Coordinates of C-alpha atoms in Angstrom, one line a residue:
X20 CA 0.0 0.0 0.0
X21 CA 1.4 3.4 -1.0
X22 CA 0.5 7.0 -0.1
X23 CA 0.0 9.1 -3.2
X24 CA -2.3 11.5 -5.0
X25 CA -3.8 9.6 -7.9
X26 CA -4.4 12.8 -9.8
X27 CA -0.8 13.7 -10.0
X28 CA 1.3 12.2 -12.8
X29 CA 4.5 10.1 -12.3
X30 CA 7.6 12.2 -11.6
X31 CA 5.5 15.0 -10.3
X32 CA 6.8 17.8 -8.2
X33 CA 4.9 16.5 -5.2
X34 CA 6.6 13.1 -5.4
X35 CA 10.0 14.7 -5.7
X36 CA 9.5 17.0 -2.7
X37 CA 8.3 14.0 -0.7
X38 CA 11.4 12.1 -1.5
X39 CA 13.7 15.0 -0.8
X40 CA 12.4 16.0 2.6
X41 CA 11.4 12.6 3.9
X42 CA 14.2 10.2 2.9
X43 CA 12.4 7.3 4.5
X44 CA 9.6 7.8 2.0
X45 CA 12.0 8.2 -1.0
X46 CA 11.9 4.5 -1.9
X47 CA 8.1 4.5 -1.7
X48 CA 7.9 7.6 -3.9
X49 CA 9.9 5.9 -6.6
X50 CA 7.8 2.8 -6.4
X51 CA 4.6 4.9 -6.7
X52 CA 6.0 6.5 -9.8
X53 CA 6.8 3.1 -11.3
X54 CA 3.4 1.8 -10.6
X55 CA 1.7 4.8 -12.2
X56 CA 3.8 4.3 -15.3
X57 CA 3.6 0.6 -15.7
X58 CA 0.6 -0.9 -13.8
X59 CA -3.1 -1.0 -14.8
X60 CA -5.9 -1.4 -12.3
X61 CA -9.2 -3.4 -12.7
X62 CA -10.6 -2.9 -9.2
X63 CA -10.9 0.6 -7.8
X64 CA -12.6 1.7 -4.6
X65 CA -12.7 5.1 -2.9
X66 CA -14.3 7.9 -1.1
X67 CA -12.7 10.9 -2.9
X68 CA -12.9 14.4 -1.4
X69 CA -15.9 16.6 -2.1
X70 CA -14.5 20.0 -2.9
X71 CA -16.3 22.4 -5.1
X72 CA -13.1 24.6 -5.0
X73 CA -10.6 22.0 -5.9
X74 CA -7.0 21.8 -4.4
X75 CA -6.0 19.7 -7.4
X76 CA -5.4 22.4 -10.0
X77 CA -2.4 21.0 -12.0
X78 CA -2.8 21.1 -15.7
X79 CA -3.4 17.4 -15.8
X80 CA -6.0 17.4 -13.0
X81 CA -7.9 20.3 -14.5
X82 CA -7.8 18.8 -18.0
X83 CA -9.1 15.4 -16.8
X84 CA -12.8 16.5 -16.9
X85 CA -12.7 18.3 -20.3
X86 CA -14.3 15.3 -21.8
X87 CA -17.4 15.9 -19.6
X88 CA -18.1 19.2 -21.5
X89 CA -19.2 17.2 -24.5
X90 CA -21.8 14.6 -25.5
X91 CA -20.9 12.6 -28.6
X92 CA -18.4 15.3 -29.6
X93 CA -21.0 18.1 -29.3
X94 CA -20.3 20.8 -26.7
X95 CA -22.8 21.3 -23.9
X96 CA -22.6 25.1 -24.3
X97 CA -22.8 25.8 -20.6
X98 CA -21.5 29.1 -19.2
X99 CA -20.2 27.2 -16.2
X100 CA -19.8 23.4 -16.1
X101 CA -19.1 23.0 -12.4
X102 CA -16.8 20.1 -13.2
X103 CA -13.8 21.1 -11.0
X104 CA -15.1 19.4 -7.9
X105 CA -12.5 16.9 -6.8
X106 CA -14.8 13.9 -6.8
X107 CA -15.6 14.4 -10.5
X108 CA -11.9 14.5 -11.3
X109 CA -11.4 11.2 -9.4
X110 CA -14.4 9.6 -11.2
X111 CA -12.9 10.7 -14.5
X112 CA -9.5 9.3 -13.4
X113 CA -11.0 5.8 -12.7
X114 CA -13.0 5.9 -15.9
X115 CA -9.8 6.5 -17.9
X116 CA -8.1 3.6 -15.9
X117 CA -10.9 1.2 -16.8
X118 CA -10.9 2.4 -20.4
X119 CA -7.2 1.6 -20.6
X120 CA -7.6 -1.9 -19.4
X121 CA -10.8 -2.7 -21.2
X122 CA -12.5 -4.0 -18.1
X123 CA -12.8 -3.2 -14.4
X124 CA -15.0 -2.7 -11.4
X125 CA -15.4 0.6 -9.5
X126 CA -17.0 1.3 -6.1
X127 CA -17.2 4.9 -5.1
X128 CA -19.1 6.9 -2.4
X129 CA -19.3 10.5 -3.4
X130 CA -21.5 13.6 -3.6
X131 CA -24.8 12.6 -5.2
X132 CA -25.1 15.7 -7.4
X133 CA -23.7 14.1 -10.6
X134 CA -26.6 11.6 -10.9
X135 CA -29.0 14.3 -12.0
X136 CA -27.4 17.8 -12.1
X137 CA -28.0 19.3 -15.6
X138 CA -24.4 20.5 -16.0
X139 CA -23.2 16.9 -15.3
X140 CA -25.1 15.4 -18.2
X141 CA -21.9 15.1 -20.2
X142 CA -20.3 13.2 -17.3
X143 CA -23.3 10.8 -17.1
X144 CA -23.2 10.2 -20.9
X145 CA -19.5 9.4 -20.7
X146 CA -20.0 6.9 -17.8
X147 CA -22.9 5.3 -19.6
X148 CA -20.6 4.8 -22.7
X149 CA -17.7 3.4 -20.6
X150 CA -19.5 1.0 -18.2
X151 CA -22.1 -1.6 -19.2
X152 CA -23.2 -2.0 -15.6
X153 CA -24.1 1.0 -13.4
X154 CA -25.8 0.8 -10.0
X155 CA -26.6 4.2 -8.5
X156 CA -27.5 4.1 -4.8
X157 CA -28.7 7.5 -3.7
X158 CA -28.3 7.9 0.1
X159 CA -29.7 11.4 0.0
X160 CA -29.3 13.5 3.2
X161 CA -28.6 16.8 1.5
X162 CA -28.7 19.7 3.9
X163 CA -28.4 22.1 1.0
X164 CA -31.5 20.8 -0.6
X165 CA -33.1 20.3 2.9
X166 CA -34.2 16.9 1.8
X167 CA -37.1 15.1 3.6
X168 CA -38.2 11.5 3.3
X169 CA -41.1 10.8 1.0
X170 CA -43.4 10.7 4.0
X171 CA -42.2 14.1 5.2
X172 CA -40.1 12.7 8.1
X173 CA -36.5 13.6 8.9
X174 CA -33.8 12.6 6.4
X175 CA -30.2 12.6 7.6
X176 CA -26.8 12.3 6.0
X177 CA -24.7 9.1 6.4
X178 CA -21.9 11.5 7.1
X179 CA -22.0 14.8 9.0
X180 CA -21.7 16.9 5.9
X181 CA -23.9 19.2 3.8
X182 CA -24.0 17.6 0.4
X183 CA -26.1 14.4 -0.2
X184 CA -24.3 11.2 -0.8
X185 CA -24.4 8.3 -3.3
X186 CA -22.7 5.0 -3.8
X187 CA -21.8 4.2 -7.4
X188 CA -21.0 0.7 -8.4
X189 CA -19.9 0.5 -12.0
X190 CA -18.4 -2.4 -14.1
X191 CA -17.1 -2.8 -17.6
X192 CA -17.1 -6.4 -18.7
X193 CA -17.2 -8.3 -22.0
X194 CA -20.9 -8.9 -21.6
X195 CA -23.1 -7.1 -24.2
X196 CA -26.1 -6.7 -21.8
X197 CA -26.3 -3.2 -20.4
X198 CA -27.6 -2.8 -16.8
X199 CA -28.6 0.6 -15.3
X200 CA -30.2 0.5 -11.9
X201 CA -31.1 2.9 -9.1
X202 CA -32.2 2.7 -5.5
X203 CA -33.0 5.3 -2.8
X204 CA -32.2 5.1 0.9
X205 CA -34.1 7.5 3.1
X206 CA -34.2 8.0 6.9
X207 CA -32.1 8.7 9.9
X208 CA -28.3 8.3 10.0
X209 CA -28.7 5.3 12.2
X210 CA -31.2 3.6 10.0
X211 CA -29.1 4.1 6.9
X212 CA -26.0 2.8 8.6
X213 CA -27.8 -0.4 9.7
X214 CA -29.3 -0.9 6.3
X215 CA -26.0 -0.5 4.5
X216 CA -24.3 -2.9 6.9
X217 CA -27.0 -5.6 6.6
X218 CA -27.7 -5.6 2.9
X219 CA -25.9 -6.3 -0.4
X220 CA -26.3 -5.5 -4.1
X221 CA -28.4 -8.7 -4.5
X222 CA -30.7 -8.0 -1.6
X223 CA -31.3 -4.3 -2.4
X224 CA -34.4 -3.4 -4.4
X225 CA -33.3 -1.7 -7.6
X226 CA -35.4 0.2 -10.2
X227 CA -34.5 -0.2 -13.8
X228 CA -33.3 2.9 -15.6
X229 CA -33.4 3.9 -19.2
X230 CA -31.3 7.1 -19.4
X231 CA -32.1 9.0 -22.6
X232 CA -31.1 12.3 -24.1
X233 CA -30.7 15.1 -23.3
X234 CA -30.2 14.5 -19.5
X235 CA -29.1 10.9 -19.4
X236 CA -30.4 10.8 -15.8
X237 CA -29.2 8.1 -13.3
X238 CA -32.5 8.4 -11.4
X239 CA -36.0 7.3 -12.3
X240 CA -38.0 10.0 -14.1
X241 CA -41.2 10.2 -16.2
X242 CA -40.0 11.9 -19.4
X243 CA -43.0 10.8 -21.6
X244 CA -43.9 14.4 -22.3
X245 CA -40.4 15.2 -23.5
X246 CA -41.2 15.8 -27.2
X247 CA -43.9 18.2 -26.3
X248 CA -41.7 20.1 -23.8
X249 CA -38.7 20.2 -26.2
X250 CA -40.9 22.0 -28.7
X251 CA -40.8 25.0 -26.4
X252 CA -38.0 27.6 -26.5
X253 CA -35.4 27.6 -23.6
X254 CA -36.0 30.9 -21.7
X255 CA -32.2 31.7 -21.9
X256 CA -32.5 31.6 -25.7
X257 CA -35.2 34.2 -25.8
X258 CA -33.1 37.0 -24.2
X259 CA -29.9 38.7 -25.2
X260 CA -28.5 39.0 -21.7
X261 CA -29.0 37.3 -18.4
X262 CA -27.0 36.7 -15.3
X263 CA -27.2 35.0 -11.9
X264 CA -28.0 37.3 -9.1
X265 CA -25.2 39.2 -7.3
X266 CA -23.2 37.2 -4.6
X267 CA -22.5 39.4 -1.6
X268 CA -20.4 36.8 0.2
X269 CA -21.3 38.7 3.5
X270 CA -25.0 39.3 3.7
X271 CA -25.0 40.5 7.3
X272 CA -22.6 43.3 6.4
X273 CA -23.8 44.3 2.9
X274 CA -27.6 44.0 3.1
X275 CA -30.0 45.7 5.5
X276 CA -33.7 46.3 6.0
X277 CA -33.5 50.1 5.3
X278 CA -31.1 52.5 3.5
X279 CA -30.2 54.3 6.8
X280 CA -28.7 51.1 8.2
X281 CA -26.7 50.6 5.0
X282 CA -25.3 54.1 5.2
X283 CA -24.3 53.8 8.9
X284 CA -22.7 50.4 8.3
X285 CA -20.7 51.5 5.2
X286 CA -19.3 54.6 7.0
X287 CA -18.3 52.6 10.1
X288 CA -16.8 49.8 8.1
X289 CA -14.7 52.1 6.0
X290 CA -13.3 54.1 8.9
X291 CA -12.1 51.0 10.9
X292 CA -8.8 49.2 10.5
X293 CA -8.9 45.9 8.7
X294 CA -8.8 43.6 11.7
X295 CA -11.0 45.8 13.8
X296 CA -13.6 45.7 11.1
X297 CA -13.3 41.9 10.8
X298 CA -13.9 41.6 14.5
X299 CA -16.7 44.2 15.0
X300 CA -18.8 42.9 12.1
X301 CA -17.9 39.2 12.7
X302 CA -16.7 38.7 9.2
X303 CA -14.5 35.6 9.7
X304 CA -11.7 34.6 7.3
X305 CA -11.2 36.1 3.9
X306 CA -12.4 34.1 0.9
X307 CA -11.3 34.1 -2.8
X308 CA -13.9 36.6 -3.9
X309 CA -14.3 38.6 -0.7
X310 CA -11.6 40.2 1.5
X311 CA -12.0 42.8 4.2
X312 CA -9.3 45.0 2.8
X313 CA -10.7 44.9 -0.8
X314 CA -14.2 45.7 0.5
X315 CA -13.0 48.7 2.5
X316 CA -10.9 50.0 -0.4
X317 CA -13.9 49.7 -2.7
X318 CA -16.0 51.8 -0.4
X319 CA -13.3 54.4 0.1
X320 CA -12.7 54.7 -3.7
X321 CA -16.4 55.3 -4.3
X322 CA -16.8 58.0 -1.6
X323 CA -18.6 56.6 0.2
X324 CA -21.7 58.1 -1.4
X325 CA -25.4 57.8 -0.6
X326 CA -26.1 57.7 -4.3
X327 CA -24.7 54.1 -4.3
X328 CA -27.3 52.8 -1.9
X329 CA -29.9 50.9 -3.9
X330 CA -32.7 48.4 -3.5
X331 CA -32.0 44.7 -4.0
X332 CA -34.6 41.9 -4.3
X333 CA -33.4 39.8 -1.4
X334 CA -36.2 37.2 -1.1
X335 CA -39.7 36.9 -2.6
X336 CA -41.6 40.0 -1.6
X337 CA -38.7 41.1 0.6
X338 CA -36.8 44.1 -0.9
X339 CA -33.9 45.4 1.1
X340 CA -31.0 47.7 0.5
X341 CA -27.3 47.5 -0.3
X342 CA -24.3 49.6 -1.3
X343 CA -23.5 48.8 -4.9
X344 CA -20.4 50.0 -6.7
X345 CA -20.3 47.3 -9.4
X346 CA -16.6 46.5 -8.6
X347 CA -15.9 42.7 -8.6
X348 CA -14.4 41.4 -5.4
X349 CA -15.2 44.7 -3.7
X350 CA -17.8 45.4 -1.1
X351 CA -20.0 42.9 -3.0
X352 CA -18.0 39.8 -4.0
X353 CA -19.6 39.1 -7.3
X354 CA -21.8 42.1 -8.3
X355 CA -22.6 40.8 -11.9
X356 CA -22.5 44.4 -13.3
X357 CA -23.4 43.5 -16.9
X358 CA -27.0 42.7 -15.9
X359 CA -27.5 44.1 -12.4
X360 CA -26.7 47.7 -13.6
X361 CA -29.6 47.4 -16.1
X362 CA -31.8 48.0 -13.0
X363 CA -29.8 51.0 -11.9
X364 CA -29.6 53.0 -15.2
X365 CA -33.4 53.3 -15.5
X366 CA -36.7 51.7 -14.7
X367 CA -36.7 48.1 -15.7
X368 CA -38.6 44.8 -15.2
X369 CA -37.0 41.4 -14.7
X370 CA -38.0 37.8 -14.3
X371 CA -35.8 35.8 -11.9
X372 CA -35.9 32.1 -12.5
X373 CA -34.2 29.1 -10.8
X374 CA -32.4 26.7 -13.1
X375 CA -32.9 23.7 -10.9
X376 CA -36.4 23.8 -9.4
X377 CA -35.8 20.6 -7.5
X378 CA -33.1 22.3 -5.5
X379 CA -35.5 24.7 -3.9
X380 CA -38.6 22.6 -3.5
X381 CA -38.9 18.8 -3.7
X382 CA -42.5 18.4 -4.8
X383 CA -43.4 21.4 -7.0
X384 CA -41.8 23.9 -9.3
X385 CA -42.1 27.5 -8.1
X386 CA -38.8 29.2 -8.6
X387 CA -39.9 32.4 -10.4
X388 CA -40.6 35.9 -9.3
X389 CA -40.9 39.3 -11.1
X390 CA -38.9 42.2 -9.9
X391 CA -38.0 45.8 -10.7
X392 CA -34.8 45.6 -8.8
X393 CA -31.7 43.5 -9.3
X394 CA -31.5 40.2 -7.3
X395 CA -29.3 38.6 -4.7
X396 CA -28.1 35.2 -5.7
X397 CA -29.9 33.3 -2.9
X398 CA -33.3 34.8 -3.7
X399 CA -34.8 31.3 -3.6
X400 CA -34.2 28.7 -0.9
X401 CA -31.5 26.9 -2.9
X402 CA -30.0 26.7 -6.3
X403 CA -29.6 30.4 -7.0
X404 CA -31.5 32.5 -9.6
X405 CA -30.9 33.8 -13.1
X406 CA -32.3 37.3 -13.9
X407 CA -33.7 38.1 -17.3
X408 CA -34.3 41.9 -17.7
X409 CA -36.8 43.2 -20.2
X410 CA -34.7 46.3 -21.2
X411 CA -31.0 47.0 -21.8
X412 CA -29.6 50.5 -21.2
X413 CA -26.5 51.9 -22.9
X414 CA -23.2 51.8 -21.0
X415 CA -21.1 54.9 -20.6
X416 CA -19.5 54.5 -24.1
X417 CA -22.8 53.9 -25.8
X418 CA -24.5 56.7 -23.9
X419 CA -22.4 59.2 -25.8
X420 CA -24.2 58.2 -29.0
X421 CA -27.7 58.2 -27.5
X422 CA -30.1 60.5 -25.8
X423 CA -30.4 60.3 -22.0
X424 CA -32.6 57.3 -20.9
X425 CA -32.8 55.5 -24.2
X426 CA -33.1 51.8 -23.9
X427 CA -33.8 48.8 -26.1
X428 CA -35.4 45.4 -25.8
X429 CA -33.5 42.5 -24.3
X430 CA -35.4 40.1 -26.5
X431 CA -33.9 38.4 -29.5
X432 CA -34.9 39.5 -33.0
X433 CA -35.9 35.9 -34.0
X434 CA -38.3 35.8 -31.0
X435 CA -39.9 39.1 -31.9
X436 CA -40.4 37.9 -35.5
X437 CA -41.9 34.6 -34.4
X438 CA -44.4 36.2 -32.1
X439 CA -45.3 38.9 -34.5
X440 CA -46.3 36.2 -37.0
X441 CA -48.5 34.7 -34.4
X442 CA -50.3 37.9 -33.3
X443 CA -53.8 38.5 -34.7
X444 CA -52.8 42.2 -35.3
X445 CA -49.5 43.9 -36.1
X446 CA -47.9 45.3 -33.0
X447 CA -45.0 47.8 -32.8
X448 CA -42.0 46.0 -31.6
X449 CA -41.9 47.9 -28.3
X450 CA -45.3 46.7 -27.3
X451 CA -44.7 43.2 -28.7
X452 CA -41.6 42.8 -26.6
X453 CA -43.5 43.8 -23.4
X454 CA -46.2 41.3 -24.3
X455 CA -43.7 38.5 -24.9
X456 CA -42.3 39.2 -21.4
X457 CA -45.7 39.1 -19.8
X458 CA -46.6 36.0 -21.8
X459 CA -43.5 34.2 -20.4
X460 CA -44.5 35.3 -16.9
X461 CA -48.0 33.9 -17.3
X462 CA -46.8 30.5 -18.6
X463 CA -44.4 30.1 -15.7
X464 CA -47.4 30.6 -13.4
X465 CA -49.6 28.0 -15.0
X466 CA -50.4 25.2 -12.5
X467 CA -50.8 22.7 -15.4
X468 CA -47.5 23.7 -17.0
X469 CA -45.7 23.2 -13.6
X470 CA -47.3 19.8 -13.0
X471 CA -47.1 18.5 -16.6
X472 CA -43.4 19.3 -17.1
X473 CA -42.1 19.0 -13.5
X474 CA -39.5 16.3 -14.3
X475 CA -37.9 18.8 -16.8
X476 CA -38.4 22.0 -14.8
X477 CA -36.7 20.6 -11.7
X478 CA -33.5 20.0 -13.6
X479 CA -32.9 22.9 -16.0
X480 CA -34.1 26.3 -17.2
X481 CA -37.7 26.3 -18.2
X482 CA -38.8 26.0 -21.9
X483 CA -41.5 28.4 -23.0
X484 CA -44.2 26.8 -25.3
X485 CA -45.0 28.8 -28.4
X486 CA -48.7 29.8 -28.6
X487 CA -50.6 28.4 -31.5
X488 CA -52.8 31.6 -32.0
X489 CA -52.6 35.3 -31.3
X490 CA -55.6 35.0 -29.1
X491 CA -54.0 32.7 -26.5
X492 CA -50.8 34.8 -26.6
X493 CA -52.7 38.0 -25.9
X494 CA -55.0 36.6 -23.2
X495 CA -52.1 35.1 -21.4
X496 CA -50.0 38.3 -21.7
X497 CA -52.8 40.2 -20.0
X498 CA -52.7 37.8 -17.0
X499 CA -48.9 37.9 -16.9
X500 CA -48.9 41.7 -16.7
X501 CA -51.4 41.6 -13.8
X502 CA -49.2 39.0 -12.0
X503 CA -46.0 41.0 -12.5
X504 CA -47.6 44.1 -11.1
X505 CA -48.8 42.1 -8.0
X506 CA -45.3 40.7 -7.4
X507 CA -43.4 44.0 -7.9
X508 CA -43.8 47.2 -5.8
X509 CA -47.2 48.2 -7.2
X510 CA -49.4 45.5 -5.9
X511 CA -52.9 46.3 -4.7
X512 CA -53.7 47.5 -1.2
X513 CA -57.5 46.8 -1.4
X514 CA -59.2 44.3 0.9
X515 CA -56.2 43.9 3.1
X516 CA -56.3 41.7 6.2
X517 CA -56.9 43.3 9.6
X518 CA -53.9 43.7 11.9
X519 CA -55.0 43.3 15.5
X520 CA -51.9 44.9 16.9
X521 CA -50.4 48.4 16.7
X522 CA -47.4 50.1 15.2
X523 CA -44.4 49.0 17.2
X524 CA -45.7 45.5 17.8
X525 CA -42.7 43.1 18.2
X526 CA -42.3 39.9 16.1
X527 CA -41.7 37.3 18.8
X528 CA -42.9 34.0 17.4
X529 CA -44.6 33.4 14.1
X530 CA -47.4 30.9 13.7
X531 CA -50.7 30.4 11.8
X532 CA -53.9 28.9 13.3
X533 CA -57.4 29.0 11.9
X534 CA -57.4 32.1 9.8
X535 CA -54.8 34.3 11.6
X536 CA -51.1 34.7 11.3
X537 CA -49.8 35.4 14.8
X538 CA -46.6 37.3 15.7
X539 CA -46.5 36.8 19.4
X540 CA -46.2 33.8 21.7
X541 CA -49.7 34.1 23.4
X542 CA -51.3 34.5 20.0
X543 CA -53.0 37.9 20.7
X544 CA -51.5 40.0 17.9
X545 CA -51.7 39.1 14.2
X546 CA -53.0 39.4 10.7
X547 CA -56.6 38.1 10.4
X548 CA -58.6 36.5 7.6
X549 CA -55.7 34.7 6.0
X550 CA -56.6 31.3 4.5
X551 CA -54.5 28.2 4.7
X552 CA -53.9 28.2 1.0
X553 CA -52.5 31.8 1.2
X554 CA -50.4 30.9 4.3
X555 CA -48.9 27.8 2.7
X556 CA -48.4 29.3 -0.9
X557 CA -44.8 28.8 -1.9
X558 CA -42.4 30.8 -4.1
X559 CA -38.8 29.7 -4.5
X560 CA -39.2 27.0 -1.9
X561 CA -40.4 29.5 0.7
X562 CA -43.7 30.3 2.2
X563 CA -43.4 34.1 1.7
X564 CA -45.9 35.0 4.4
X565 CA -44.0 32.9 6.9
X566 CA -40.5 33.7 5.6
X567 CA -40.9 37.5 5.7
X568 CA -42.0 37.5 9.4
X569 CA -39.5 34.8 10.5
X570 CA -36.6 36.9 9.1
X571 CA -37.8 39.6 11.5
X572 CA -38.5 37.3 14.5
X573 CA -36.6 37.3 17.7
X574 CA -33.7 34.9 17.7
X575 CA -31.5 33.3 20.4
X576 CA -28.4 31.2 20.2
X577 CA -24.9 32.3 19.2
X578 CA -26.1 35.3 17.2
X579 CA -29.2 36.6 19.1
X580 CA -31.3 39.4 17.9
X581 CA -34.4 41.1 19.2
X582 CA -37.6 40.9 17.3
X583 CA -38.3 43.7 14.9
X584 CA -40.8 46.4 15.9
X585 CA -43.1 46.6 13.0
X586 CA -43.4 50.1 11.5
X587 CA -46.4 51.4 9.7
X588 CA -44.8 50.7 6.4
X589 CA -44.0 47.1 7.5
X590 CA -47.6 46.4 8.4
X591 CA -48.9 47.9 5.2
X592 CA -46.4 46.0 3.1
X593 CA -47.3 42.7 4.8
X594 CA -51.0 43.3 4.3
X595 CA -50.3 43.9 0.6
X596 CA -48.3 40.7 0.5
X597 CA -51.4 38.7 1.6
X598 CA -53.5 40.4 -1.1
X599 CA -50.8 39.7 -3.7
X600 CA -50.7 36.0 -2.9
X601 CA -54.5 35.8 -2.8
X602 CA -54.7 37.4 -6.2
X603 CA -51.8 35.2 -7.5
X604 CA -53.8 32.1 -6.7
X605 CA -56.8 33.4 -8.5
X606 CA -54.8 34.5 -11.6
X607 CA -53.0 31.2 -11.8
X608 CA -56.4 29.5 -12.0
X609 CA -57.4 32.0 -14.7
X610 CA -54.3 31.2 -16.7
X611 CA -55.2 27.5 -16.8
X612 CA -58.7 28.4 -17.8
X613 CA -57.5 30.5 -20.8
X614 CA -55.3 27.6 -21.9
X615 CA -58.2 25.2 -21.7
X616 CA -60.5 27.6 -23.7
X617 CA -57.9 27.6 -26.5
X618 CA -57.4 23.8 -26.8
X619 CA -55.7 22.9 -23.5
X620 CA -52.4 21.0 -23.4
X621 CA -50.9 20.6 -26.0
X622 CA -53.6 22.0 -28.3
X623 CA -53.1 25.6 -27.4
X624 CA -49.4 25.5 -28.3
X625 CA -47.1 24.7 -31.2
X626 CA -45.9 21.1 -30.8
X627 CA -43.1 21.0 -33.4
X628 CA -39.6 22.3 -32.5
X629 CA -38.7 25.8 -34.0
X630 CA -35.3 26.6 -35.2
X631 CA -34.0 30.0 -34.2
X632 CA -30.9 31.8 -35.5
X633 CA -30.7 35.4 -34.5
X634 CA -27.1 36.2 -33.7
X635 CA -26.5 38.2 -36.9
X636 CA -29.8 40.0 -36.7
X637 CA -29.3 41.0 -33.1
X638 CA -25.8 42.4 -33.8
X639 CA -27.1 44.3 -36.7
X640 CA -30.1 45.6 -34.7
X641 CA -27.8 46.9 -31.9
X642 CA -25.5 48.6 -34.4
X643 CA -28.5 50.4 -36.0
X644 CA -29.9 51.3 -32.7
X645 CA -26.6 53.0 -31.5
X646 CA -26.5 55.0 -34.7
X647 CA -30.0 56.1 -34.7
X648 CA -31.3 54.0 -37.6
X649 CA -33.8 51.9 -35.6
X650 CA -35.7 53.9 -33.0
X651 CA -38.6 51.3 -32.8
X652 CA -36.5 49.7 -30.1
X653 CA -36.0 52.9 -28.1
X654 CA -38.3 54.3 -25.4
X655 CA -40.9 56.2 -27.4
X656 CA -41.0 58.9 -24.7

């Protein structure tokens, strides 16, 4: 038995240093090199490290997973492949080893993400090509996904770690029969340990898999509606620009409930010494994208200035404030300025969508919210969000060619042409773009759409079905606009629930019984006439009516805080939230009714895939816009 890093090549610097400074290990180091050069392995077992930020960054280690960026020679076209996690590198290493021998057996216990993550589909395809037998045993237990057992009971990890875990048993033999099987193990840590110690491959109940394009999933999934779903257009292909929300890296420092708190924090943080600031604000150790010194320098370079305090969509229906300079690795770690600044240069509308709906909620897709402010990355419970703005504003260089405030649509030309052909009447492209945006928002709030395509929605960006007639397009766009206005700052304040307390009431303990949301322990103060469906309604994996109050509830433990004293604005905002959710439930029902009236699923939509190629048109359109040749894309005001 030899101690070595399997990802390092023979004669590597690591082996040489080991031999130089530890003479007793010099002989072992040389034997290891010889084995790496000459020996082949047919039985490989392991529990490789789970490290999203890998420590194995040699040219060889990084290049190992390049093959996982392709399927049958075609690139995945992902912005980020998320393949540099160590466990994926080790899986690729053993795959190469088995390929070199022509046969072999592998037993690994790893992070379970690769069995269904959309960006790991190239990895799954490669494994399916290499191994003719694959047994995927999902042990679950993900704290990040907050997994629960199918019956709603507690699900724990077999290890005391955050990511869920899976056992992968893979074999390459001369047999022509291909076996792909999957099993789940749910429950407490103790139950899982006992089960694993008392069962074998033969005694475990396995479900047969039939992994198919495009996901090649190693879990059971009903993909029977795949051809219908694939006829829709990926939402990311409808817009020119999009981006994940900004990553602050230090929410407690950078985001606050009101602008005054941001200003006081920024001033104090900037005037302190580096280590004093670290201690006073409990900032912990520096990270790759956020350092105390860089954050302080960013603030000092920018002023500080009150003009840089701006709203941020922090959670559904929870808009807070931050200090935004747009400087990467500054006060905000990853500010994503190319898209986030589109909400600072002028009034804008955006749709925030989660790519992996299953990461935020385990039984329904609900990772979408409209906003007029830029978003924080963790807008939803898990999985992040991608923001699609309706408008794009000129940057400083472009602004020199344009009048103040001019903007253009962030919707691709091919999409505009496609929907114009569908419309019953000709629309100017400005109105058409707004209607397309609203139509998308309506589709994403169809109960039937969410249920019908859940297996696809929980794994990747949603696809938007193309309406078969102008009538269904226009009717849905109307509902989409109503929904967006409910979810942004302008929702209705009519028929609000009665608040039984007064301004200054403290949020002590949040609960719901009967028809009242209580904010105190004895249940004497609360918001009345709130139905169970409104209380339990979910967006982004959260119950907004619960989440908003619990984020302001008194907290004990290591980082105690007093309960918030509700202001007049707080109370009115919460009352409007209840109305917004009540109306959302109604409008979601109306959206399904409109679809049924126009032929239902799939009759109301185009069922054949549509080819889109708009790169040249969009480049030409932007050039004409900047030189004043195409003002139909500019703000008519």
